């Protein structure tokens, strides 16, 4: 049967376990594990090597996260662009129809000019704005 020292060295250098994992498996403190490892001449080189690998992994993961965020943002922007394009097409169709625009289309283009009257269930043109003949006084909402 191996001693704790041999087991620690094998788990760290061969199995590539972390000192914390070794301590948990052997039910000893982490400082006891690092004390054994520091006495081995390979420890410093292995420690530096692992740090470099962790830096590379961190860089790769950061790049993946940034790419994913950019894809999400790009998709969101393209969805927003599609919605805006559809709204533009609908507005173009409403404005280009014949000589008259229906009342709701007019209200949608001039939202700030109308107030909603809850009691009468209709949009009413604001009197203070001054209304021309072709602008509707009110627009009933069909439910």
PDB file of C-alpha atoms in Angstrom:
ATOM      1  CA  UNK A   1       0.000   0.000   0.000  1.00  0.00           C
ATOM      2  CA  UNK A   2       1.247   3.469  -0.951  1.00  0.00           C
ATOM      3  CA  UNK A   3       1.957   6.194   1.550  1.00  0.00           C
ATOM      4  CA  UNK A   4       0.043   9.468   1.467  1.00  0.00           C
ATOM      5  CA  UNK A   5       3.081  11.199  -0.034  1.00  0.00           C
ATOM      6  CA  UNK A   6       3.249   8.789  -3.011  1.00  0.00           C
ATOM      7  CA  UNK A   7      -0.507   8.992  -3.506  1.00  0.00           C
ATOM      8  CA  UNK A   8      -0.430  12.803  -3.475  1.00  0.00           C
ATOM      9  CA  UNK A   9       2.417  12.926  -5.986  1.00  0.00           C
ATOM     10  CA  UNK A  10       0.713  10.420  -8.303  1.00  0.00           C
ATOM     11  CA  UNK A  11      -2.657  12.227  -8.135  1.00  0.00           C
ATOM     12  CA  UNK A  12      -1.078  15.624  -8.812  1.00  0.00           C
ATOM     13  CA  UNK A  13       1.486  14.826 -11.511  1.00  0.00           C
ATOM     14  CA  UNK A  14      -0.049  11.788 -13.244  1.00  0.00           C
ATOM     15  CA  UNK A  15      -3.804  12.131 -12.679  1.00  0.00           C
ATOM     16  CA  UNK A  16      -3.576  15.966 -12.939  1.00  0.00           C
ATOM     17  CA  UNK A  17      -5.815  16.483  -9.891  1.00  0.00           C
ATOM     18  CA  UNK A  18      -5.955  19.784  -8.055  1.00  0.00           C
ATOM     19  CA  UNK A  19      -4.635  20.027  -4.485  1.00  0.00           C
ATOM     20  CA  UNK A  20      -8.171  20.711  -3.203  1.00  0.00           C
ATOM     21  CA  UNK A  21      -9.492  17.548  -4.874  1.00  0.00           C
ATOM     22  CA  UNK A  22      -6.595  15.497  -3.508  1.00  0.00           C
ATOM     23  CA  UNK A  23      -7.238  16.835   0.010  1.00  0.00           C
ATOM     24  CA  UNK A  24     -10.924  15.895  -0.202  1.00  0.00           C
ATOM     25  CA  UNK A  25     -10.210  12.389  -1.478  1.00  0.00           C
ATOM     26  CA  UNK A  26      -7.544  11.646   1.137  1.00  0.00           C
ATOM     27  CA  UNK A  27      -9.462  13.477   3.879  1.00  0.00           C
ATOM     28  CA  UNK A  28      -6.520  15.730   4.776  1.00  0.00           C
ATOM     29  CA  UNK A  29      -6.014  19.489   4.683  1.00  0.00           C
ATOM     30  CA  UNK A  30      -5.065  21.330   1.508  1.00  0.00           C
ATOM     31  CA  UNK A  31      -2.007  22.786   3.205  1.00  0.00           C
ATOM     32  CA  UNK A  32      -0.751  19.257   3.983  1.00  0.00           C
ATOM     33  CA  UNK A  33      -1.065  18.424   0.276  1.00  0.00           C
ATOM     34  CA  UNK A  34       0.782  21.551  -0.856  1.00  0.00           C
ATOM     35  CA  UNK A  35       3.544  20.978   1.716  1.00  0.00           C
ATOM     36  CA  UNK A  36       4.207  17.549   0.213  1.00  0.00           C
ATOM     37  CA  UNK A  37       4.067  18.925  -3.328  1.00  0.00           C
ATOM     38  CA  UNK A  38       6.423  21.840  -2.601  1.00  0.00           C
ATOM     39  CA  UNK A  39       9.141  19.390  -1.578  1.00  0.00           C
ATOM     40  CA  UNK A  40       9.063  17.835  -5.078  1.00  0.00           C
ATOM     41  CA  UNK A  41      11.330  19.567  -7.625  1.00  0.00           C
ATOM     42  CA  UNK A  42       8.727  19.207 -10.429  1.00  0.00           C
ATOM     43  CA  UNK A  43       6.111  21.217  -8.518  1.00  0.00           C
ATOM     44  CA  UNK A  44       7.098  24.767  -9.593  1.00  0.00           C
ATOM     45  CA  UNK A  45       7.327  23.813 -13.279  1.00  0.00           C
ATOM     46  CA  UNK A  46       3.963  22.009 -13.133  1.00  0.00           C
ATOM     47  CA  UNK A  47       2.360  24.932 -11.315  1.00  0.00           C
ATOM     48  CA  UNK A  48       3.558  27.409 -13.973  1.00  0.00           C
ATOM     49  CA  UNK A  49       2.411  25.045 -16.746  1.00  0.00           C
ATOM     50  CA  UNK A  50      -1.080  24.749 -15.214  1.00  0.00           C
ATOM     51  CA  UNK A  51      -1.330  28.527 -14.825  1.00  0.00           C
ATOM     52  CA  UNK A  52      -0.524  29.001 -18.514  1.00  0.00           C
ATOM     53  CA  UNK A  53      -3.117  26.404 -19.506  1.00  0.00           C
ATOM     54  CA  UNK A  54      -5.729  28.088 -17.318  1.00  0.00           C
ATOM     55  CA  UNK A  55      -4.965  31.447 -18.949  1.00  0.00           C
ATOM     56  CA  UNK A  56      -5.468  29.904 -22.389  1.00  0.00           C
ATOM     57  CA  UNK A  57      -8.725  28.242 -21.318  1.00  0.00           C
ATOM     58  CA  UNK A  58      -9.912  31.534 -19.854  1.00  0.00           C
ATOM     59  CA  UNK A  59      -9.109  33.364 -23.106  1.00  0.00           C
ATOM     60  CA  UNK A  60     -10.935  30.737 -25.170  1.00  0.00           C
ATOM     61  CA  UNK A  61     -13.980  30.838 -22.910  1.00  0.00           C
ATOM     62  CA  UNK A  62     -14.016  34.648 -22.990  1.00  0.00           C
ATOM     63  CA  UNK A  63     -13.873  34.598 -26.799  1.00  0.00           C
ATOM     64  CA  UNK A  64     -16.744  32.064 -26.898  1.00  0.00           C
ATOM     65  CA  UNK A  65     -18.845  34.201 -24.559  1.00  0.00           C
ATOM     66  CA  UNK A  66     -18.185  37.352 -26.597  1.00  0.00           C
ATOM     67  CA  UNK A  67     -19.063  35.559 -29.849  1.00  0.00           C
ATOM     68  CA  UNK A  68     -22.270  34.222 -28.321  1.00  0.00           C
ATOM     69  CA  UNK A  69     -23.237  37.688 -27.052  1.00  0.00           C
ATOM     70  CA  UNK A  70     -22.561  39.173 -30.490  1.00  0.00           C
ATOM     71  CA  UNK A  71     -24.691  36.497 -32.174  1.00  0.00           C
ATOM     72  CA  UNK A  72     -27.554  37.178 -29.773  1.00  0.00           C
ATOM     73  CA  UNK A  73     -27.230  40.923 -30.363  1.00  0.00           C
ATOM     74  CA  UNK A  74     -27.013  40.423 -34.142  1.00  0.00           C
ATOM     75  CA  UNK A  75     -30.107  38.211 -34.085  1.00  0.00           C
ATOM     76  CA  UNK A  76     -31.982  40.722 -31.933  1.00  0.00           C
ATOM     77  CA  UNK A  77     -31.006  43.546 -34.290  1.00  0.00           C
ATOM     78  CA  UNK A  78     -32.091  41.554 -37.334  1.00  0.00           C
ATOM     79  CA  UNK A  79     -35.437  40.746 -35.650  1.00  0.00           C
ATOM     80  CA  UNK A  80     -35.893  44.429 -34.779  1.00  0.00           C
ATOM     81  CA  UNK A  81     -35.033  45.343 -38.371  1.00  0.00           C
ATOM     82  CA  UNK A  82     -37.607  42.860 -39.695  1.00  0.00           C
ATOM     83  CA  UNK A  83     -40.291  44.235 -37.396  1.00  0.00           C
ATOM     84  CA  UNK A  84     -39.458  47.789 -38.419  1.00  0.00           C
ATOM     85  CA  UNK A  85     -39.482  46.795 -42.101  1.00  0.00           C
ATOM     86  CA  UNK A  86     -42.918  45.157 -41.730  1.00  0.00           C
ATOM     87  CA  UNK A  87     -44.260  48.253 -39.969  1.00  0.00           C
ATOM     88  CA  UNK A  88     -42.879  50.431 -42.749  1.00  0.00           C
ATOM     89  CA  UNK A  89     -44.455  48.241 -45.442  1.00  0.00           C
ATOM     90  CA  UNK A  90     -47.817  48.321 -43.652  1.00  0.00           C
ATOM     91  CA  UNK A  91     -47.659  52.090 -43.256  1.00  0.00           C
ATOM     92  CA  UNK A  92     -46.725  52.492 -46.922  1.00  0.00           C
ATOM     93  CA  UNK A  93     -49.695  50.389 -47.962  1.00  0.00           C
ATOM     94  CA  UNK A  94     -52.064  52.337 -45.726  1.00  0.00           C
ATOM     95  CA  UNK A  95     -50.839  55.673 -47.034  1.00  0.00           C
ATOM     96  CA  UNK A  96     -50.815  54.693 -50.691  1.00  0.00           C
ATOM     97  CA  UNK A  97     -54.388  53.348 -50.826  1.00  0.00           C
ATOM     98  CA  UNK A  98     -56.732  55.446 -52.888  1.00  0.00           C
ATOM     99  CA  UNK A  99     -57.589  58.964 -51.811  1.00  0.00           C
ATOM    100  CA  UNK A 100     -58.845  58.154 -48.318  1.00  0.00           C
ATOM    101  CA  UNK A 101     -57.214  56.649 -45.277  1.00  0.00           C
ATOM    102  CA  UNK A 102     -59.383  54.800 -42.773  1.00  0.00           C
ATOM    103  CA  UNK A 103     -59.850  56.465 -39.400  1.00  0.00           C
ATOM    104  CA  UNK A 104     -57.805  53.976 -37.342  1.00  0.00           C
ATOM    105  CA  UNK A 105     -54.882  54.265 -39.755  1.00  0.00           C
ATOM    106  CA  UNK A 106     -55.078  58.056 -39.376  1.00  0.00           C
ATOM    107  CA  UNK A 107     -55.211  57.735 -35.579  1.00  0.00           C
ATOM    108  CA  UNK A 108     -52.175  55.399 -35.612  1.00  0.00           C
ATOM    109  CA  UNK A 109     -50.223  58.007 -37.546  1.00  0.00           C
ATOM    110  CA  UNK A 110     -51.355  60.813 -35.193  1.00  0.00           C
ATOM    111  CA  UNK A 111     -51.511  59.136 -31.773  1.00  0.00           C
ATOM    112  CA  UNK A 112     -50.710  62.299 -29.846  1.00  0.00           C
ATOM    113  CA  UNK A 113     -53.642  64.132 -31.438  1.00  0.00           C
ATOM    114  CA  UNK A 114     -56.263  61.782 -29.957  1.00  0.00           C
ATOM    115  CA  UNK A 115     -57.321  60.971 -26.385  1.00  0.00           C
ATOM    116  CA  UNK A 116     -59.213  57.828 -25.454  1.00  0.00           C
ATOM    117  CA  UNK A 117     -62.641  58.361 -23.877  1.00  0.00           C
ATOM    118  CA  UNK A 118     -63.292  55.288 -21.705  1.00  0.00           C
ATOM    119  CA  UNK A 119     -66.960  56.089 -21.131  1.00  0.00           C
ATOM    120  CA  UNK A 120     -67.832  56.329 -24.846  1.00  0.00           C
ATOM    121  CA  UNK A 121     -65.233  53.766 -25.970  1.00  0.00           C
ATOM    122  CA  UNK A 122     -63.716  55.997 -28.628  1.00  0.00           C
ATOM    123  CA  UNK A 123     -60.744  58.177 -29.487  1.00  0.00           C
ATOM    124  CA  UNK A 124     -61.538  61.898 -29.519  1.00  0.00           C
ATOM    125  CA  UNK A 125     -59.530  64.563 -31.310  1.00  0.00           C
ATOM    126  CA  UNK A 126     -58.007  67.168 -28.960  1.00  0.00           C
ATOM    127  CA  UNK A 127     -59.955  70.408 -29.405  1.00  0.00           C
ATOM    128  CA  UNK A 128     -56.974  72.635 -28.560  1.00  0.00           C
ATOM    129  CA  UNK A 129     -55.132  71.424 -31.681  1.00  0.00           C
ATOM    130  CA  UNK A 130     -57.663  72.876 -34.129  1.00  0.00           C
ATOM    131  CA  UNK A 131     -59.223  70.373 -36.473  1.00  0.00           C
ATOM    132  CA  UNK A 132     -59.626  70.669 -40.226  1.00  0.00           C
ATOM    133  CA  UNK A 133     -62.679  69.319 -42.020  1.00  0.00           C
ATOM    134  CA  UNK A 134     -61.080  66.067 -43.221  1.00  0.00           C
ATOM    135  CA  UNK A 135     -59.807  65.052 -39.746  1.00  0.00           C
ATOM    136  CA  UNK A 136     -62.286  62.884 -37.807  1.00  0.00           C
ATOM    137  CA  UNK A 137     -63.699  64.310 -34.541  1.00  0.00           C
ATOM    138  CA  UNK A 138     -63.752  60.864 -32.978  1.00  0.00           C
ATOM    139  CA  UNK A 139     -62.955  57.292 -33.898  1.00  0.00           C
ATOM    140  CA  UNK A 140     -65.062  54.492 -32.475  1.00  0.00           C
ATOM    141  CA  UNK A 141     -63.187  51.388 -31.405  1.00  0.00           C
ATOM    142  CA  UNK A 142     -64.817  48.169 -32.553  1.00  0.00           C
ATOM    143  CA  UNK A 143     -64.524  45.404 -29.978  1.00  0.00           C
TER     144      UNK A 143
END
